[in-house]
XYZ file of C-alpha atoms in Angstrom:
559
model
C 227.233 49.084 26.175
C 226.748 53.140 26.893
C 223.573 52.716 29.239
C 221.826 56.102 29.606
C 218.658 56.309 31.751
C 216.462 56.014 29.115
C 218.313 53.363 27.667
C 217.934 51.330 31.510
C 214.434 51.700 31.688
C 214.144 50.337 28.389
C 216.295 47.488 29.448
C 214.045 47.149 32.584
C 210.705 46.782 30.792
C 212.176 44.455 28.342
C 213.282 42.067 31.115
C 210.004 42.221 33.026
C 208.174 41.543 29.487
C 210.698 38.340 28.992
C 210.070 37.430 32.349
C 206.737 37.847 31.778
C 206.739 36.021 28.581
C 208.202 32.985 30.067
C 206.246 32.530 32.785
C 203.450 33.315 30.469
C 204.706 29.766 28.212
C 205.591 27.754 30.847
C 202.301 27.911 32.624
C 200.779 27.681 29.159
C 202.427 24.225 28.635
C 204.411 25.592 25.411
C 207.547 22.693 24.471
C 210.885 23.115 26.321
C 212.251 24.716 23.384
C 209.886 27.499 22.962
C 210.337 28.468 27.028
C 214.001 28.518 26.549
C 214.249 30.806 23.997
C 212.204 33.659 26.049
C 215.018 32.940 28.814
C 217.661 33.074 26.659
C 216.575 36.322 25.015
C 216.480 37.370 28.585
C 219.969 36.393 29.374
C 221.265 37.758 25.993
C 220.484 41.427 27.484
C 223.553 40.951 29.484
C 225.985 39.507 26.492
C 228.408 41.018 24.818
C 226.722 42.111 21.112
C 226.566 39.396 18.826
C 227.577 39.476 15.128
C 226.798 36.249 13.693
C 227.968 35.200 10.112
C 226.037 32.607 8.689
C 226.128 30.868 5.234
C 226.364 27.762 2.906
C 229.570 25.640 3.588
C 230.983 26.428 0.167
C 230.352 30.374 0.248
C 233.612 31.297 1.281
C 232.238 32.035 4.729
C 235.551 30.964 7.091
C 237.989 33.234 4.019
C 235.610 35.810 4.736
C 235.982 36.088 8.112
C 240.164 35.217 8.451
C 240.257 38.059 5.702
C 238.201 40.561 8.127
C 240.114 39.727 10.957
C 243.141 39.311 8.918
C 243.881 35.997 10.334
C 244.584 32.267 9.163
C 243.251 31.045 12.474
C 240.059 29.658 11.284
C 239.718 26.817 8.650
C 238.992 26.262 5.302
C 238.262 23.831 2.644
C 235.924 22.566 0.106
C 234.322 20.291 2.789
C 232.239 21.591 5.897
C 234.979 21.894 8.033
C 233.259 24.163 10.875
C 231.304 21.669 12.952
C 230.622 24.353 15.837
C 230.113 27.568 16.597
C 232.846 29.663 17.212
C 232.630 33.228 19.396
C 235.200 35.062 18.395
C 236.126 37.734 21.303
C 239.016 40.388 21.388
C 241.624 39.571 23.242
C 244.776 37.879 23.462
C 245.546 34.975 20.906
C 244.044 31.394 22.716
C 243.116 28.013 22.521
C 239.753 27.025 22.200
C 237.446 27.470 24.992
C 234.804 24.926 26.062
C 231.703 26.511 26.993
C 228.463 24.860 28.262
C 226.927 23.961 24.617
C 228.957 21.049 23.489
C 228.894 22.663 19.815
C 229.884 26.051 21.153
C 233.484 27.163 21.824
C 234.914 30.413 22.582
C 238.349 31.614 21.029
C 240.239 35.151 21.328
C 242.207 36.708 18.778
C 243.296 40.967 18.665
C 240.444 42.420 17.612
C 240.919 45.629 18.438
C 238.094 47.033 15.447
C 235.307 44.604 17.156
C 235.492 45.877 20.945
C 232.994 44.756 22.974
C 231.400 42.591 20.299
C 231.766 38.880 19.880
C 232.177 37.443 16.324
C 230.132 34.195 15.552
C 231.271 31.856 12.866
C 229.042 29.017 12.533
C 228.613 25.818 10.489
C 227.394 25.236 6.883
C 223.536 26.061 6.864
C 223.604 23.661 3.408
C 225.899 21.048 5.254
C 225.481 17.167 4.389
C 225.882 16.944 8.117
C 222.079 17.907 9.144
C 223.583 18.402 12.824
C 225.556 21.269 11.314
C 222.298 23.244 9.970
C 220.293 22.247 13.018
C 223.038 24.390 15.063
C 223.279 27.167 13.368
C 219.179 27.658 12.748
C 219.177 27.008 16.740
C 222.137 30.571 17.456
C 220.087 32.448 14.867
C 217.562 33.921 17.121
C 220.440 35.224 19.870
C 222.087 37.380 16.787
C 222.237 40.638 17.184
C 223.188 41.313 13.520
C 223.349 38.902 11.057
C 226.259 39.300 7.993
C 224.659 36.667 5.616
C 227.117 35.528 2.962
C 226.132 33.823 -0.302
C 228.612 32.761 -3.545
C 228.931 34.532 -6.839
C 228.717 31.298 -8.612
C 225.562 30.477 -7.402
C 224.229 32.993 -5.340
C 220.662 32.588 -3.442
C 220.166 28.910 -3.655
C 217.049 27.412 -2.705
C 218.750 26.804 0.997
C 219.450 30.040 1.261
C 216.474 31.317 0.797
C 214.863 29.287 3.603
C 217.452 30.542 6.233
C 216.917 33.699 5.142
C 213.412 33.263 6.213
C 214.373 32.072 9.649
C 215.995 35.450 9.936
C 212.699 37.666 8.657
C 210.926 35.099 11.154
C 213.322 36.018 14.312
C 213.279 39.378 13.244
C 216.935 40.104 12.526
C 218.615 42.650 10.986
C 221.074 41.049 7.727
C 224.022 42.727 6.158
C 224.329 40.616 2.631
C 227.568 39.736 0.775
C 228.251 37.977 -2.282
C 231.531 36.067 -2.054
C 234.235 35.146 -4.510
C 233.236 38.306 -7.064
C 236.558 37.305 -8.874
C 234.647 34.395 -10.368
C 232.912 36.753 -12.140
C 234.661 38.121 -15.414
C 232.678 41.287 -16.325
C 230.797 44.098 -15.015
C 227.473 42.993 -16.266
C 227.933 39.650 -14.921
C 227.877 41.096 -11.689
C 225.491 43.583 -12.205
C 223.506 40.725 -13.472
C 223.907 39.087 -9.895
C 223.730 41.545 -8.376
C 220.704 42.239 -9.197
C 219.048 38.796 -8.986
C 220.815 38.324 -5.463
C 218.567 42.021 -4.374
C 215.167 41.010 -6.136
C 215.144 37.726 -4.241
C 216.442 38.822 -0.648
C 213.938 41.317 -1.051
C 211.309 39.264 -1.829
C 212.508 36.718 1.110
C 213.176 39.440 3.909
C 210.553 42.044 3.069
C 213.058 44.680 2.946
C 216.189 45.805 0.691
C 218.813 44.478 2.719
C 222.501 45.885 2.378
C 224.115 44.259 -0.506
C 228.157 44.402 -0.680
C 229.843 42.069 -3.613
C 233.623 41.138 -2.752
C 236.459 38.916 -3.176
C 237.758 38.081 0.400
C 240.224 36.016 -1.407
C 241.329 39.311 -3.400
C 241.665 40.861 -0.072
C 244.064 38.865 1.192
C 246.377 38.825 -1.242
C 246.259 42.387 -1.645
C 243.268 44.976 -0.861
C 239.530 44.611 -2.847
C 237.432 47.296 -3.249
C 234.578 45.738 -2.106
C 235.341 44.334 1.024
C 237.042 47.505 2.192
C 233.449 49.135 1.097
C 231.953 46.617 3.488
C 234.353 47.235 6.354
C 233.679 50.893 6.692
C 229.920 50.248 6.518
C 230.335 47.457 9.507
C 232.649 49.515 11.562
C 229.365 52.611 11.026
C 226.434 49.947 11.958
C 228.808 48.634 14.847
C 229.095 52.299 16.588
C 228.101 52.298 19.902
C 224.593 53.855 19.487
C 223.565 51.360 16.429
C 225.082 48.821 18.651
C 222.549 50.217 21.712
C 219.539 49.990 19.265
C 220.434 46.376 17.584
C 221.198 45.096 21.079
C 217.775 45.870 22.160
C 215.481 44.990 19.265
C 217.282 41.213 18.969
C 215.398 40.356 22.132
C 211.766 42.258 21.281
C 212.420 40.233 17.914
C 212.746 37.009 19.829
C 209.084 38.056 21.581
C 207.480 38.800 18.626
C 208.589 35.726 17.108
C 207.429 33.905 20.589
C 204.279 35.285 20.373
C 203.605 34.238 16.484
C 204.258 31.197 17.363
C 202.051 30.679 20.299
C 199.613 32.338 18.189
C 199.456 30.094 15.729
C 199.787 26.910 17.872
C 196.858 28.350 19.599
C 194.844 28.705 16.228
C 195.952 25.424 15.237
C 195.014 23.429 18.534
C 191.730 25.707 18.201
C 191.221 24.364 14.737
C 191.640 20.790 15.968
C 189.019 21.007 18.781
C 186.283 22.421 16.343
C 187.419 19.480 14.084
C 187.155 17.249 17.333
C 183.858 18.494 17.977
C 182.672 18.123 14.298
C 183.878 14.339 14.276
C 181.943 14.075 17.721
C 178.502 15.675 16.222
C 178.714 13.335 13.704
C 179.216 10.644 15.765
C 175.737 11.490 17.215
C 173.897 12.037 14.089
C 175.282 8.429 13.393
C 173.865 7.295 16.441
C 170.425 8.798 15.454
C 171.164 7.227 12.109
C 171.776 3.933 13.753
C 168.176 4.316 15.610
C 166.845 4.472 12.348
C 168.532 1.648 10.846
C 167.638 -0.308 13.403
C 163.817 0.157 13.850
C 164.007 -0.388 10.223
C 165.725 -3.788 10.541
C 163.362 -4.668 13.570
C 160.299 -4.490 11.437
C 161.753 -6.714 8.970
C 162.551 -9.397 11.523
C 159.204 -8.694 12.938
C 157.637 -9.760 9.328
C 159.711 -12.372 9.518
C 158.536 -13.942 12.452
C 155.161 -13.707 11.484
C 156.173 -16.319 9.522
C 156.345 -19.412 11.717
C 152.879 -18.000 13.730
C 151.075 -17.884 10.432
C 152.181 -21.475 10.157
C 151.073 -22.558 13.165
C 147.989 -20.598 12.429
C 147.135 -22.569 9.020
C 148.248 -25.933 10.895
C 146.228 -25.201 13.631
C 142.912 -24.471 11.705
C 143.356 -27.397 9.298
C 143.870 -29.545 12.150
C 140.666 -28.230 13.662
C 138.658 -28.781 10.392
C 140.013 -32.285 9.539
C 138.739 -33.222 13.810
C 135.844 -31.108 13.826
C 133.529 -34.181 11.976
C 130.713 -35.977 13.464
C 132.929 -38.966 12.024
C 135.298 -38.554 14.515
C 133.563 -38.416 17.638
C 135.005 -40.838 19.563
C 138.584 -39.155 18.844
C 137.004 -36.242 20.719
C 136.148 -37.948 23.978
C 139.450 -38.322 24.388
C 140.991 -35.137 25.124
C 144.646 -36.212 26.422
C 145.355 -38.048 22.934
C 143.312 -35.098 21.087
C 145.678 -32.667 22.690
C 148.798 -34.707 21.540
C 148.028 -34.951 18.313
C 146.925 -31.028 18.301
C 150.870 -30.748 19.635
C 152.455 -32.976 16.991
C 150.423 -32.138 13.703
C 149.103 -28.021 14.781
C 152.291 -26.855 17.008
C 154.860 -28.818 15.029
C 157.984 -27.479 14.914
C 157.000 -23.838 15.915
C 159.466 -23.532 18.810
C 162.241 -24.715 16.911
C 161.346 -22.276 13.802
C 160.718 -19.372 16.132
C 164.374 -19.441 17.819
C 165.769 -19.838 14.953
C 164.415 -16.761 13.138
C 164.247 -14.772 16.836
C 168.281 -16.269 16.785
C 168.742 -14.474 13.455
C 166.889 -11.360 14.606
C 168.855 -10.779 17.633
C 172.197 -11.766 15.609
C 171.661 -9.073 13.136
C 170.466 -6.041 15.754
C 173.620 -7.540 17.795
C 175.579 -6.916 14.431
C 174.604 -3.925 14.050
C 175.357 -2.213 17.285
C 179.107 -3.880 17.056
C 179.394 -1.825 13.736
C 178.366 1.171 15.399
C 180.728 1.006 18.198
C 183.313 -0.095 15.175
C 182.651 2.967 13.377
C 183.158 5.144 16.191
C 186.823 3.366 17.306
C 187.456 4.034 13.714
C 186.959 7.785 14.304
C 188.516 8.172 17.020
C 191.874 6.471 16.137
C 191.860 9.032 12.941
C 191.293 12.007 15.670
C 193.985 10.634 17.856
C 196.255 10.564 14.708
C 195.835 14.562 13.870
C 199.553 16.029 13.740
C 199.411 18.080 16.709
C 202.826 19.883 17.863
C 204.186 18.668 21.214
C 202.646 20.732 24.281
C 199.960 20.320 27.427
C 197.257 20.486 25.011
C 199.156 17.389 22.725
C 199.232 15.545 26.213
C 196.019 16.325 27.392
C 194.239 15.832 24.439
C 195.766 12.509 24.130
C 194.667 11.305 27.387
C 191.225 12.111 26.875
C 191.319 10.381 23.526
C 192.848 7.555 25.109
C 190.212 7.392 27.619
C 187.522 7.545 25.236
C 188.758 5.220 22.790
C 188.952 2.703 25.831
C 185.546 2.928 26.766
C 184.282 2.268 23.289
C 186.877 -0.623 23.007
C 184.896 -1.582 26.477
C 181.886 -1.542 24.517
C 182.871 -3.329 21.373
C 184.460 -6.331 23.319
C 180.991 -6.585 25.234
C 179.222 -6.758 21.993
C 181.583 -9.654 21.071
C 180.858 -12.071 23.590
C 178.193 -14.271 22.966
C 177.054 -13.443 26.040
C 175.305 -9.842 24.573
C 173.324 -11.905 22.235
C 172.368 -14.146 25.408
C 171.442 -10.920 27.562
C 169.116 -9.880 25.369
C 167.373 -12.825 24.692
C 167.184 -13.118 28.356
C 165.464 -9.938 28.507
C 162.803 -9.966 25.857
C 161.764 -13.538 26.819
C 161.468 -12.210 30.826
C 159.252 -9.715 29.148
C 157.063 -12.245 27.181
C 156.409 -14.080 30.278
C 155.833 -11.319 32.533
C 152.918 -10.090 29.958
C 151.486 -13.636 29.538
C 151.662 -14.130 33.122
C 153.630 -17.469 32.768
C 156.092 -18.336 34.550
C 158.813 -21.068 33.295
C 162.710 -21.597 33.782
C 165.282 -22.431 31.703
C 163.404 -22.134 27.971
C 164.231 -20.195 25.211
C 162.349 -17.078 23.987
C 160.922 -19.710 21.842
C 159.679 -21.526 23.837
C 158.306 -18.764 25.949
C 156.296 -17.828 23.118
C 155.318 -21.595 22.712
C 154.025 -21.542 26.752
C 152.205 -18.492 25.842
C 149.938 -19.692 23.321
C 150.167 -23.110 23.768
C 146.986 -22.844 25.931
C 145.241 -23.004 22.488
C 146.085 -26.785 22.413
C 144.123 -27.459 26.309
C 141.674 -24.478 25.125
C 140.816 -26.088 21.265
C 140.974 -29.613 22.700
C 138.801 -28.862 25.421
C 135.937 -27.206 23.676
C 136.340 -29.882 20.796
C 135.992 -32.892 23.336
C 132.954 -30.835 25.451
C 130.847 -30.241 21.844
C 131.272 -34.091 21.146
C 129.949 -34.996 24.652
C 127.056 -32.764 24.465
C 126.209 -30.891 21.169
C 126.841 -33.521 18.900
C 123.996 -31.704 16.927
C 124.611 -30.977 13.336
C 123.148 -27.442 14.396
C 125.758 -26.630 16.596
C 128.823 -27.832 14.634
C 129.364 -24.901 12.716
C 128.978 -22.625 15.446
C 131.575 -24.272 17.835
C 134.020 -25.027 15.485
C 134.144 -21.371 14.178
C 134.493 -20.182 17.845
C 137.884 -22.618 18.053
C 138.894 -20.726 14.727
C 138.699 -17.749 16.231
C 140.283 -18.257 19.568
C 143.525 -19.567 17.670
C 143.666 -16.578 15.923
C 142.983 -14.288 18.443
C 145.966 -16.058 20.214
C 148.203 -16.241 17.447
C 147.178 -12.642 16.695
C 147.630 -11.888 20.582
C 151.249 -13.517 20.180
C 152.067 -11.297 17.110
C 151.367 -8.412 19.175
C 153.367 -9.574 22.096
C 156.499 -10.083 20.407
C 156.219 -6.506 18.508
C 156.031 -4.993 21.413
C 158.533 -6.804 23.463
C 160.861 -7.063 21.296
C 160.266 -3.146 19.580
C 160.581 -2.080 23.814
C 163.704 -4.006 24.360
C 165.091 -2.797 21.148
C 164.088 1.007 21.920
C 166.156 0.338 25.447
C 169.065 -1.375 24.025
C 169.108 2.320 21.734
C 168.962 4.568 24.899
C 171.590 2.710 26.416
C 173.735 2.607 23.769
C 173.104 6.866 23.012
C 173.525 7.016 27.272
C 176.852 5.180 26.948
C 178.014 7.183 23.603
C 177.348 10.267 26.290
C 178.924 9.122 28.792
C 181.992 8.112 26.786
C 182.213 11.682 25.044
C 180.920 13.935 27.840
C 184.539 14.264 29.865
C 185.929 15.420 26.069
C 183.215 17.812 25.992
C 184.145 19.303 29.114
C 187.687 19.064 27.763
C 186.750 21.155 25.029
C 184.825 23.491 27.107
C 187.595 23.898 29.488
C 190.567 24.453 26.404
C 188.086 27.015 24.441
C 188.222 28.967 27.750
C 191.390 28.660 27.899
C 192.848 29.739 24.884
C 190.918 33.131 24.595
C 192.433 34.089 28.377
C 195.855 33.212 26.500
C 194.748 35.201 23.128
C 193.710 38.120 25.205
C 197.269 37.716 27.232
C 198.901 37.310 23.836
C 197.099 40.774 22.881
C 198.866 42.210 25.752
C 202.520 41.331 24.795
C 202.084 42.509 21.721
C 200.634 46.011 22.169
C 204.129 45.891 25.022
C 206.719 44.368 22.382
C 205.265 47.253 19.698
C 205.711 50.313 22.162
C 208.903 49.287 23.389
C 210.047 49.006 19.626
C 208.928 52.268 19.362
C 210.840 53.649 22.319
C 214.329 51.907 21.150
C 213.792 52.928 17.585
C 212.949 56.507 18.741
């Protein structure tokens, strides 16, 4: 390549903007793939220039090219039989050279018209054998020029098309030729391809690409019009100074493309964070939600265990009407037996009812904190399951997920064990006790409630058995046995209010740890977040950069 001074301090800025470029990826955690095509590009400033033919296995692509170099040296068939890549450089006739790419070889052949430019045949892009597409889409972006050949008898298939997309992406320049023209019996036949084969590369590429139509089979039994047409115009693009430009716009091409890319994972991986973050405000609005629920379901347990109190309540004043008799005075003098009976007929059953319905009540607030932490494993297995392409923000992301979705697994396992139920029980009937100012081991909160009031039985007893050894009056009968009314339901009422507000405070704590724990679970994704958001506009801004470079560089090489 003819390097003028110009042309080497264009070369010189577009290495330090590769190098650049791929430091730029590699410290941004872009895949392996991605990195290697910015070094590549880097190295291909020092290649030979590369004129890569591409096209569907049955397009007459390997005729083509042993007709251009006038040649039988590379095969043909109605199968795929290229399975590599072959560079094709002038020289004298060899074997086949190995290179480092296990699917690229290197062969020379006289080709005196191609100096100083290497000839790429590569496989099938519509190949049954995927490996054979997967090849040739991986060369594309170190062509310099591409010579895209499709088939008169069914030009621009569907495959087609999507290579020739690759190429817009990557930014190559495409020289277009419709093979096997013999096919074709009449002038307005090809016309009529011809023009279908322009409207739609147009549409693909963006641009009206060159279109030649040819017989390369024609040519070598003879000489076609066409492909000598197409010669002259390759040996004109392939002069040294179109060579010059070409050789330097494949790389910015390979930048641009770079940068798109990067772009667009960046939007992406922005997109998922502020879906992330979504998910996660939700996830606190259902813990408010959850506060709600649950107040809600601790009044109705409340009014449910009302129910056994009132019981005792209604037991407790019949038993003190049916004793309360001048007929039964010498029951009263005997307080021990009084208070027995005032346990068996007035107390009854009351601890027994009240852990059953407090069991119930702490079952179903139990149940519904397990659902809570359920819900949020549920959302964070769909978050961890967002398609997100392979990088350091993939990884990272993923181990912050994982993290979190451990903690909450923690929490859900906790909520399992009986033990959770157990804890709280614990807790609300240490509470009961501390506020009666009992103290009792090994009961349940039952039973605490049971030690509470159960004073009514010595209290009731006692001023029964006192009004029958003094006031045995008639006068004072109503009187005393309206004040033992009223001190069991001041108890009982007393008790009602106790277990509100123990159990409503134990409740409201078992909520502030749970919304403490759902914070401390999320908060090292929230710095995640915090941390990537930051990052990615010091990459957009960087990204900025290499663009307003690639765009004044392409300026100076197309100038």
């Amino acid at each position: 390549m003819l390097v003028t001074p110009s042309i080497q301090e264009i070369l010189q800025a577009e290495r330090a903007l590769l190098t650049d470029l791929h430091a730029f990826l590699e410290s941004s955690g872009a895949p392996a793939d991605v990195t290697q095509h910015a070094r590549t590009a880097l190295l291909q400033l020092d290649e030979v220039f590369l004129l890569v033919v591409v096209g569907e296995f049955n397009a007459g692509k390997s005729s083509f090219l042993n007709a251009l170099l006038n040649t039988t040296s590379l095969p043909e068939g109605v199968t795929p039989t290229t399975d590599r890549i072959y560079v094709l450089l002038n020289g004298e006739d060899t074997e086949l050279e190995p290179t480092a790419d296990p699917f690229v070889v290197r062969k020379r052949l006289p080709l005196e018209d191609l100096n100083s430019i290497a000839l790429v045949d590569t496989p099938g892009t519509n190949a049954v054998i995927r490996r054979h597409q997967t090849i040739t889409e991986g060369f594309l972006p170190r062509a310099d020029l591409v010579l895209f050949i499709t088939s008169a008898d069914h030009p621009f298939t569907e495959s087609e098309r999507q290579f020739l997309e690759l190429t817009r992406k990557w930014g190559r320049n495409v020289m277009l030729i419709i093979n096997k023209a013999d096919l074709l019996e009449t002038q307005a036949d090809r016309e009529q391809v011809l023009s279908f084969v322009r409207e739609h590369a147009t549409q693909t590429l963006g641009v009206t690409p060159q279109i030649f139509m040819l017989s390369a089979r024609n040519q070598k039994r003879g000489e076609d019009e066409g492909f000598m047409r197409f010669k002259r115009t390759l040996v004109d693009r392939l002069s040294e100074k179109e060579r010059v430009r070409l050789k330097l716009m494949t790389p910015l091409g390979v930048a641009h493309e770079l940068v798109r890319q990067h772009t667009s994972h960046l939007e992406h991986s922005r997109t998922i964070l502020q879906n992330d973050v979504q998910s996660f405000e939700h996830l606190e609005m259902q813990a408010r939600v959850h506060g709600h629920e649950v107040k809600d379901e601790l009044a109705h347990q409340l009014s449910l265990l009302e129910g056994p109190l009132n019981a005792f309540q209604e037991r407790a004043e019949s038993f003190i009407n049916r004793y309360y008799r001048i007929s039964r005075t010498l029951e009263l003098l005997k307080p021990e037996r009084l208070e027995q009976a005032f346990r068996t007929e007035a107390v009854a059953d009351l601890e027994r009812d009240l852990e059953k319905v407090l069991s119930h009540s702490v079952d179903r607030l139990m149940e519904k904190n397990l659902r809570f932490w359920e819900d949020v494993q549920h959302q964070l297995t769909s978050r961890s399951r967002e398609n997100v392409p392979r990088s350091r923000f993939q990884m990272d992301r993923s181990a912050v997920l994982d993290a979190l979705r451990s903690k909450t697994e923690e929490h859900t396992r906790e909520l399992i064990e009986p033990s959770a139920a157990q804890d709280f029980s614990g807790k609300a009937q240490s509470s009961v006790m501390q506020a009666g100012l009992i103290s009792v081991g090994g009961i349940g909160l039952g039973a605490a409630v049971i030690a509470l009031i159960g004073g009514a039985a010595a209290d009731v007893t006692g001023i029964l058995a006192s009004l029958a050894g003094v006031f045995l009056g008639a006068y004072w009968i109503p009187i005393r046995k309206r004040a033992a009314l009223t001190q069991v339901k001041n108890q009982v009422g007393d008790a009602k209010i106790l277990l509100r507000e123990t159990l409503t405070r134990e409740v409201n704590l078992e909520q502030e740890r749970l919304d403490g724990r759902l914070r401390d679970a999320l908060s090292p994704y929230t710095r995640f977040v915090k941390a990537e958001q930051e990052r990615m506009n010091r990459e957009n801004r960087r990204l900025t950069e290499f663009i307003a470079r690639i765009e004044e560089l392409e300026g100076r090489v197309q100038a």
